[in-house]
Amino acid sequence: MDGWGKGPQAGNAILAADTPNIDKLNRTYPAATLAASGSQVGLP
């Protein structure tokens, strides 16, 4: 899902929002967090 990411708790609108369907998916299915920007993907 584009734009849905993990980040610091302070100021994180996604964590502040009521997201029951996404919360259920996170409880039910395994997931992983990927680093997908900057030096993690070979950019300077």
mmCIF file as Biopython writes it, N, C-alpha, C and O atoms, coordinates in Angstrom:
data_model
#
loop_
_atom_site.group_PDB
_atom_site.id
_atom_site.type_symbol
_atom_site.label_atom_id
_atom_site.label_alt_id
_atom_site.label_comp_id
_atom_site.label_asym_id
_atom_site.label_entity_id
_atom_site.label_seq_id
_atom_site.pdbx_PDB_ins_code
_atom_site.Cartn_x
_atom_site.Cartn_y
_atom_site.Cartn_z
_atom_site.occupancy
_atom_site.B_iso_or_equiv
_atom_site.auth_seq_id
_atom_site.auth_asym_id
_atom_site.pdbx_PDB_model_num
ATOM 1   N N  . MET A ? 1  ? 0.850  -1.152  0.000  1.0 0.0 1  A 1 
ATOM 2   C CA . MET A ? 1  ? 0.000  0.000   0.000  1.0 0.0 1  A 1 
ATOM 3   C C  . MET A ? 1  ? 0.908  1.229   0.000  1.0 0.0 1  A 1 
ATOM 4   O O  . MET A ? 1  ? 1.672  1.429   0.944  1.0 0.0 1  A 1 
ATOM 5   N N  . ASP A ? 2  ? 0.835  2.030   -1.015 1.0 0.0 2  A 1 
ATOM 6   C CA . ASP A ? 2  ? 1.700  3.195   -1.140 1.0 0.0 2  A 1 
ATOM 7   C C  . ASP A ? 2  ? 1.384  4.230   -0.065 1.0 0.0 2  A 1 
ATOM 8   O O  . ASP A ? 2  ? 0.223  4.562   0.173  1.0 0.0 2  A 1 
ATOM 9   N N  . GLY A ? 3  ? 2.418  4.724   0.569  1.0 0.0 3  A 1 
ATOM 10  C CA . GLY A ? 3  ? 2.252  5.767   1.564  1.0 0.0 3  A 1 
ATOM 11  C C  . GLY A ? 3  ? 2.021  5.268   2.980  1.0 0.0 3  A 1 
ATOM 12  O O  . GLY A ? 3  ? 1.935  6.071   3.909  1.0 0.0 3  A 1 
ATOM 13  N N  . TRP A ? 4  ? 1.921  3.968   3.159  1.0 0.0 4  A 1 
ATOM 14  C CA . TRP A ? 4  ? 1.689  3.406   4.489  1.0 0.0 4  A 1 
ATOM 15  C C  . TRP A ? 4  ? 3.019  2.859   4.975  1.0 0.0 4  A 1 
ATOM 16  O O  . TRP A ? 4  ? 3.504  1.850   4.464  1.0 0.0 4  A 1 
ATOM 17  N N  . GLY A ? 5  ? 3.605  3.517   5.953  1.0 0.0 5  A 1 
ATOM 18  C CA . GLY A ? 5  ? 4.919  3.087   6.402  1.0 0.0 5  A 1 
ATOM 19  C C  . GLY A ? 5  ? 5.039  3.065   7.911  1.0 0.0 5  A 1 
ATOM 20  O O  . GLY A ? 5  ? 4.163  3.540   8.633  1.0 0.0 5  A 1 
ATOM 21  N N  . LYS A ? 6  ? 6.129  2.510   8.363  1.0 0.0 6  A 1 
ATOM 22  C CA . LYS A ? 6  ? 6.450  2.493   9.787  1.0 0.0 6  A 1 
ATOM 23  C C  . LYS A ? 6  ? 7.379  3.656   10.062 1.0 0.0 6  A 1 
ATOM 24  O O  . LYS A ? 6  ? 8.292  3.925   9.282  1.0 0.0 6  A 1 
ATOM 25  N N  . GLY A ? 7  ? 7.152  4.338   11.155 1.0 0.0 7  A 1 
ATOM 26  C CA . GLY A ? 7  ? 7.999  5.469   11.494 1.0 0.0 7  A 1 
ATOM 27  C C  . GLY A ? 7  ? 7.935  5.752   12.978 1.0 0.0 7  A 1 
ATOM 28  O O  . GLY A ? 7  ? 7.284  5.026   13.731 1.0 0.0 7  A 1 
ATOM 29  N N  . PRO A ? 8  ? 8.611  6.808   13.398 1.0 0.0 8  A 1 
ATOM 30  C CA . PRO A ? 8  ? 8.586  7.173   14.814 1.0 0.0 8  A 1 
ATOM 31  C C  . PRO A ? 8  ? 7.157  7.460   15.282 1.0 0.0 8  A 1 
ATOM 32  O O  . PRO A ? 8  ? 6.323  7.933   14.510 1.0 0.0 8  A 1 
ATOM 33  N N  . GLN A ? 9  ? 6.890  7.171   16.538 1.0 0.0 9  A 1 
ATOM 34  C CA . GLN A ? 9  ? 5.540  7.340   17.063 1.0 0.0 9  A 1 
ATOM 35  C C  . GLN A ? 9  ? 5.132  8.810   17.159 1.0 0.0 9  A 1 
ATOM 36  O O  . GLN A ? 9  ? 3.975  9.147   16.909 1.0 0.0 9  A 1 
ATOM 37  N N  . ALA A ? 10 ? 6.061  9.674   17.514 1.0 0.0 10 A 1 
ATOM 38  C CA . ALA A ? 10 ? 5.732  11.099  17.664 1.0 0.0 10 A 1 
ATOM 39  C C  . ALA A ? 10 ? 5.361  11.706  16.314 1.0 0.0 10 A 1 
ATOM 40  O O  . ALA A ? 10 ? 6.150  11.651  15.370 1.0 0.0 10 A 1 
ATOM 41  N N  . GLY A ? 11 ? 4.181  12.278  16.220 1.0 0.0 11 A 1 
ATOM 42  C CA . GLY A ? 11 ? 3.741  12.936  14.995 1.0 0.0 11 A 1 
ATOM 43  C C  . GLY A ? 11 ? 3.319  11.997  13.884 1.0 0.0 11 A 1 
ATOM 44  O O  . GLY A ? 11 ? 3.177  12.433  12.742 1.0 0.0 11 A 1 
ATOM 45  N N  . ASN A ? 12 ? 3.114  10.721  14.180 1.0 0.0 12 A 1 
ATOM 46  C CA . ASN A ? 12 ? 2.760  9.747   13.152 1.0 0.0 12 A 1 
ATOM 47  C C  . ASN A ? 12 ? 1.235  9.670   13.021 1.0 0.0 12 A 1 
ATOM 48  O O  . ASN A ? 12 ? 0.559  9.114   13.887 1.0 0.0 12 A 1 
ATOM 49  N N  . ALA A ? 13 ? 0.707  10.226  11.943 1.0 0.0 13 A 1 
ATOM 50  C CA . ALA A ? 13 ? -0.742 10.273  11.743 1.0 0.0 13 A 1 
ATOM 51  C C  . ALA A ? 13 ? -1.343 8.884   11.595 1.0 0.0 13 A 1 
ATOM 52  O O  . ALA A ? 13 ? -2.475 8.661   12.023 1.0 0.0 13 A 1 
ATOM 53  N N  . ILE A ? 14 ? -0.620 7.951   11.005 1.0 0.0 14 A 1 
ATOM 54  C CA . ILE A ? 14 ? -1.136 6.590   10.840 1.0 0.0 14 A 1 
ATOM 55  C C  . ILE A ? 14 ? -1.348 5.934   12.201 1.0 0.0 14 A 1 
ATOM 56  O O  . ILE A ? 14 ? -2.368 5.280   12.421 1.0 0.0 14 A 1 
ATOM 57  N N  . LEU A ? 15 ? -0.392 6.104   13.116 1.0 0.0 15 A 1 
ATOM 58  C CA . LEU A ? 15 ? -0.557 5.514   14.448 1.0 0.0 15 A 1 
ATOM 59  C C  . LEU A ? 15 ? -1.664 6.197   15.238 1.0 0.0 15 A 1 
ATOM 60  O O  . LEU A ? 15 ? -2.289 5.569   16.092 1.0 0.0 15 A 1 
ATOM 61  N N  . ALA A ? 16 ? -1.911 7.458   14.969 1.0 0.0 16 A 1 
ATOM 62  C CA . ALA A ? 16 ? -2.957 8.193   15.680 1.0 0.0 16 A 1 
ATOM 63  C C  . ALA A ? 16 ? -4.350 7.883   15.133 1.0 0.0 16 A 1 
ATOM 64  O O  . ALA A ? 16 ? -5.346 8.098   15.824 1.0 0.0 16 A 1 
ATOM 65  N N  . ALA A ? 17 ? -4.429 7.384   13.906 1.0 0.0 17 A 1 
ATOM 66  C CA . ALA A ? 17 ? -5.722 7.126   13.263 1.0 0.0 17 A 1 
ATOM 67  C C  . ALA A ? 17 ? -6.344 5.825   13.766 1.0 0.0 17 A 1 
ATOM 68  O O  . ALA A ? 17 ? -5.646 4.935   14.253 1.0 0.0 17 A 1 
ATOM 69  N N  . ASP A ? 18 ? -7.648 5.732   13.641 1.0 0.0 18 A 1 
ATOM 70  C CA . ASP A ? 18 ? -8.380 4.503   13.949 1.0 0.0 18 A 1 
ATOM 71  C C  . ASP A ? 18 ? -8.360 3.634   12.694 1.0 0.0 18 A 1 
ATOM 72  O O  . ASP A ? 18 ? -9.004 3.961   11.697 1.0 0.0 18 A 1 
ATOM 73  N N  . THR A ? 19 ? -7.619 2.525   12.745 1.0 0.0 19 A 1 
ATOM 74  C CA . THR A ? 19 ? -7.436 1.673   11.561 1.0 0.0 19 A 1 
ATOM 75  C C  . THR A ? 19 ? -7.744 0.213   11.901 1.0 0.0 19 A 1 
ATOM 76  O O  . THR A ? 19 ? -6.832 -0.615  11.888 1.0 0.0 19 A 1 
ATOM 77  N N  . PRO A ? 20 ? -8.989 -0.125  12.204 1.0 0.0 20 A 1 
ATOM 78  C CA . PRO A ? 20 ? -9.305 -1.480  12.658 1.0 0.0 20 A 1 
ATOM 79  C C  . PRO A ? 20 ? -8.988 -2.570  11.630 1.0 0.0 20 A 1 
ATOM 80  O O  . PRO A ? 20 ? -8.550 -3.657  12.008 1.0 0.0 20 A 1 
ATOM 81  N N  . ASN A ? 21 ? -9.198 -2.304  10.358 1.0 0.0 21 A 1 
ATOM 82  C CA . ASN A ? 21 ? -8.931 -3.346  9.357  1.0 0.0 21 A 1 
ATOM 83  C C  . ASN A ? 21 ? -7.439 -3.613  9.212  1.0 0.0 21 A 1 
ATOM 84  O O  . ASN A ? 21 ? -7.020 -4.769  9.153  1.0 0.0 21 A 1 
ATOM 85  N N  . ILE A ? 22 ? -6.641 -2.566  9.156  1.0 0.0 22 A 1 
ATOM 86  C CA . ILE A ? 22 ? -5.190 -2.738  9.070  1.0 0.0 22 A 1 
ATOM 87  C C  . ILE A ? 22 ? -4.666 -3.374  10.355 1.0 0.0 22 A 1 
ATOM 88  O O  . ILE A ? 22 ? -3.785 -4.233  10.299 1.0 0.0 22 A 1 
ATOM 89  N N  . ASP A ? 23 ? -5.190 -2.970  11.505 1.0 0.0 23 A 1 
ATOM 90  C CA . ASP A ? 23 ? -4.776 -3.563  12.778 1.0 0.0 23 A 1 
ATOM 91  C C  . ASP A ? 23 ? -5.050 -5.062  12.786 1.0 0.0 23 A 1 
ATOM 92  O O  . ASP A ? 23 ? -4.221 -5.838  13.260 1.0 0.0 23 A 1 
ATOM 93  N N  . LYS A ? 24 ? -6.206 -5.479  12.267 1.0 0.0 24 A 1 
ATOM 94  C CA . LYS A ? 24 ? -6.534 -6.904  12.213 1.0 0.0 24 A 1 
ATOM 95  C C  . LYS A ? 24 ? -5.578 -7.648  11.282 1.0 0.0 24 A 1 
ATOM 96  O O  . LYS A ? 24 ? -5.126 -8.746  11.606 1.0 0.0 24 A 1 
ATOM 97  N N  . LEU A ? 25 ? -5.271 -7.055  10.132 1.0 0.0 25 A 1 
ATOM 98  C CA . LEU A ? 25 ? -4.308 -7.681  9.221  1.0 0.0 25 A 1 
ATOM 99  C C  . LEU A ? 25 ? -2.956 -7.852  9.901  1.0 0.0 25 A 1 
ATOM 100 O O  . LEU A ? 25 ? -2.321 -8.896  9.759  1.0 0.0 25 A 1 
ATOM 101 N N  . ASN A ? 26 ? -2.511 -6.840  10.637 1.0 0.0 26 A 1 
ATOM 102 C CA . ASN A ? 26 ? -1.224 -6.918  11.335 1.0 0.0 26 A 1 
ATOM 103 C C  . ASN A ? 26 ? -1.218 -7.991  12.415 1.0 0.0 26 A 1 
ATOM 104 O O  . ASN A ? 26 ? -0.183 -8.613  12.654 1.0 0.0 26 A 1 
ATOM 105 N N  . ARG A ? 27 ? -2.343 -8.219  13.067 1.0 0.0 27 A 1 
ATOM 106 C CA . ARG A ? 27 ? -2.430 -9.263  14.093 1.0 0.0 27 A 1 
ATOM 107 C C  . ARG A ? 27 ? -2.524 -10.657 13.488 1.0 0.0 27 A 1 
ATOM 108 O O  . ARG A ? 27 ? -2.064 -11.626 14.092 1.0 0.0 27 A 1 
ATOM 109 N N  . THR A ? 28 ? -3.116 -10.768 12.298 1.0 0.0 28 A 1 
ATOM 110 C CA . THR A ? 28 ? -3.429 -12.061 11.705 1.0 0.0 28 A 1 
ATOM 111 C C  . THR A ? 28 ? -2.312 -12.616 10.826 1.0 0.0 28 A 1 
ATOM 112 O O  . THR A ? 28 ? -2.079 -13.824 10.811 1.0 0.0 28 A 1 
ATOM 113 N N  . TYR A ? 29 ? -1.629 -11.751 10.103 1.0 0.0 29 A 1 
ATOM 114 C CA . TYR A ? 29 ? -0.653 -12.203 9.107  1.0 0.0 29 A 1 
ATOM 115 C C  . TYR A ? 29 ? 0.743  -11.681 9.426  1.0 0.0 29 A 1 
ATOM 116 O O  . TYR A ? 29 ? 0.899  -10.584 9.962  1.0 0.0 29 A 1 
ATOM 117 N N  . PRO A ? 30 ? 1.763  -12.483 9.088  1.0 0.0 30 A 1 
ATOM 118 C CA . PRO A ? 30 ? 3.134  -12.007 9.300  1.0 0.0 30 A 1 
ATOM 119 C C  . PRO A ? 30 ? 3.447  -10.818 8.392  1.0 0.0 30 A 1 
ATOM 120 O O  . PRO A ? 30 ? 2.862  -10.669 7.320  1.0 0.0 30 A 1 
ATOM 121 N N  . ALA A ? 31 ? 4.362  -9.991  8.832  1.0 0.0 31 A 1 
ATOM 122 C CA . ALA A ? 31 ? 4.759  -8.819  8.049  1.0 0.0 31 A 1 
ATOM 123 C C  . ALA A ? 31 ? 6.229  -8.527  8.307  1.0 0.0 31 A 1 
ATOM 124 O O  . ALA A ? 31 ? 6.812  -9.022  9.272  1.0 0.0 31 A 1 
ATOM 125 N N  . ALA A ? 32 ? 6.812  -7.734  7.452  1.0 0.0 32 A 1 
ATOM 126 C CA . ALA A ? 32 ? 8.202  -7.318  7.601  1.0 0.0 32 A 1 
ATOM 127 C C  . ALA A ? 32 ? 8.302  -5.830  7.296  1.0 0.0 32 A 1 
ATOM 128 O O  . ALA A ? 32 ? 7.480  -5.273  6.568  1.0 0.0 32 A 1 
ATOM 129 N N  . THR A ? 33 ? 9.309  -5.206  7.857  1.0 0.0 33 A 1 
ATOM 130 C CA . THR A ? 33 ? 9.587  -3.804  7.573  1.0 0.0 33 A 1 
ATOM 131 C C  . THR A ? 33 ? 10.836 -3.739  6.711  1.0 0.0 33 A 1 
ATOM 132 O O  . THR A ? 33 ? 11.859 -4.335  7.049  1.0 0.0 33 A 1 
ATOM 133 N N  . LEU A ? 34 ? 10.759 -3.024  5.607  1.0 0.0 34 A 1 
ATOM 134 C CA . LEU A ? 34 ? 11.880 -2.887  4.683  1.0 0.0 34 A 1 
ATOM 135 C C  . LEU A ? 34 ? 12.385 -1.457  4.677  1.0 0.0 34 A 1 
ATOM 136 O O  . LEU A ? 34 ? 11.606 -0.510  4.781  1.0 0.0 34 A 1 
ATOM 137 N N  . ALA A ? 35 ? 13.698 -1.309  4.554  1.0 0.0 35 A 1 
ATOM 138 C CA . ALA A ? 35 ? 14.291 0.005   4.319  1.0 0.0 35 A 1 
ATOM 139 C C  . ALA A ? 35 ? 14.353 0.172   2.807  1.0 0.0 35 A 1 
ATOM 140 O O  . ALA A ? 35 ? 15.025 -0.607  2.130  1.0 0.0 35 A 1 
ATOM 141 N N  . ALA A ? 36 ? 13.670 1.165   2.270  1.0 0.0 36 A 1 
ATOM 142 C CA . ALA A ? 36 ? 13.538 1.270   0.810  1.0 0.0 36 A 1 
ATOM 143 C C  . ALA A ? 36 ? 13.852 2.664   0.288  1.0 0.0 36 A 1 
ATOM 144 O O  . ALA A ? 36 ? 13.189 3.153   -0.626 1.0 0.0 36 A 1 
ATOM 145 N N  . SER A ? 37 ? 14.865 3.306   0.871  1.0 0.0 37 A 1 
ATOM 146 C CA . SER A ? 37 ? 15.240 4.632   0.378  1.0 0.0 37 A 1 
ATOM 147 C C  . SER A ? 37 ? 16.707 4.902   0.693  1.0 0.0 37 A 1 
ATOM 148 O O  . SER A ? 37 ? 17.322 4.220   1.513  1.0 0.0 37 A 1 
ATOM 149 N N  . GLY A ? 38 ? 17.239 5.892   0.034  1.0 0.0 38 A 1 
ATOM 150 C CA . GLY A ? 38 ? 18.595 6.355   0.312  1.0 0.0 38 A 1 
ATOM 151 C C  . GLY A ? 38 ? 19.656 5.283   0.201  1.0 0.0 38 A 1 
ATOM 152 O O  . GLY A ? 38 ? 19.640 4.464   -0.718 1.0 0.0 38 A 1 
ATOM 153 N N  . SER A ? 39 ? 20.586 5.298   1.156  1.0 0.0 39 A 1 
ATOM 154 C CA . SER A ? 39 ? 21.724 4.373   1.098  1.0 0.0 39 A 1 
ATOM 155 C C  . SER A ? 39 ? 21.309 2.910   1.248  1.0 0.0 39 A 1 
ATOM 156 O O  . SER A ? 39 ? 22.062 2.024   0.842  1.0 0.0 39 A 1 
ATOM 157 N N  . GLN A ? 40 ? 20.141 2.634   1.814  1.0 0.0 40 A 1 
ATOM 158 C CA . GLN A ? 40 ? 19.682 1.249   1.956  1.0 0.0 40 A 1 
ATOM 159 C C  . GLN A ? 40 ? 19.432 0.587   0.611  1.0 0.0 40 A 1 
ATOM 160 O O  . GLN A ? 40 ? 19.449 -0.640  0.509  1.0 0.0 40 A 1 
ATOM 161 N N  . VAL A ? 41 ? 19.199 1.391   -0.422 1.0 0.0 41 A 1 
ATOM 162 C CA . VAL A ? 41 ? 18.964 0.835   -1.762 1.0 0.0 41 A 1 
ATOM 163 C C  . VAL A ? 41 ? 20.050 1.259   -2.750 1.0 0.0 41 A 1 
ATOM 164 O O  . VAL A ? 41 ? 19.856 1.189   -3.963 1.0 0.0 41 A 1 
ATOM 165 N N  . GLY A ? 42 ? 21.191 1.698   -2.222 1.0 0.0 42 A 1 
ATOM 166 C CA . GLY A ? 42 ? 22.326 2.004   -3.071 1.0 0.0 42 A 1 
ATOM 167 C C  . GLY A ? 42 ? 22.405 3.419   -3.603 1.0 0.0 42 A 1 
ATOM 168 O O  . GLY A ? 42 ? 23.209 3.691   -4.495 1.0 0.0 42 A 1 
ATOM 169 N N  . LEU A ? 43 ? 21.595 4.327   -3.084 1.0 0.0 43 A 1 
ATOM 170 C CA . LEU A ? 43 ? 21.662 5.720   -3.523 1.0 0.0 43 A 1 
ATOM 171 C C  . LEU A ? 43 ? 22.651 6.488   -2.645 1.0 0.0 43 A 1 
ATOM 172 O O  . LEU A ? 43 ? 22.854 6.135   -1.483 1.0 0.0 43 A 1 
ATOM 173 N N  . PRO A ? 44 ? 23.254 7.519   -3.189 1.0 0.0 44 A 1 
ATOM 174 C CA . PRO A ? 44 ? 24.214 8.302   -2.387 1.0 0.0 44 A 1 
ATOM 175 C C  . PRO A ? 44 ? 23.537 9.072   -1.255 1.0 0.0 44 A 1 
ATOM 176 O O  . PRO A ? 44 ? 24.209 9.774   -0.498 1.0 0.0 44 A 1 
#
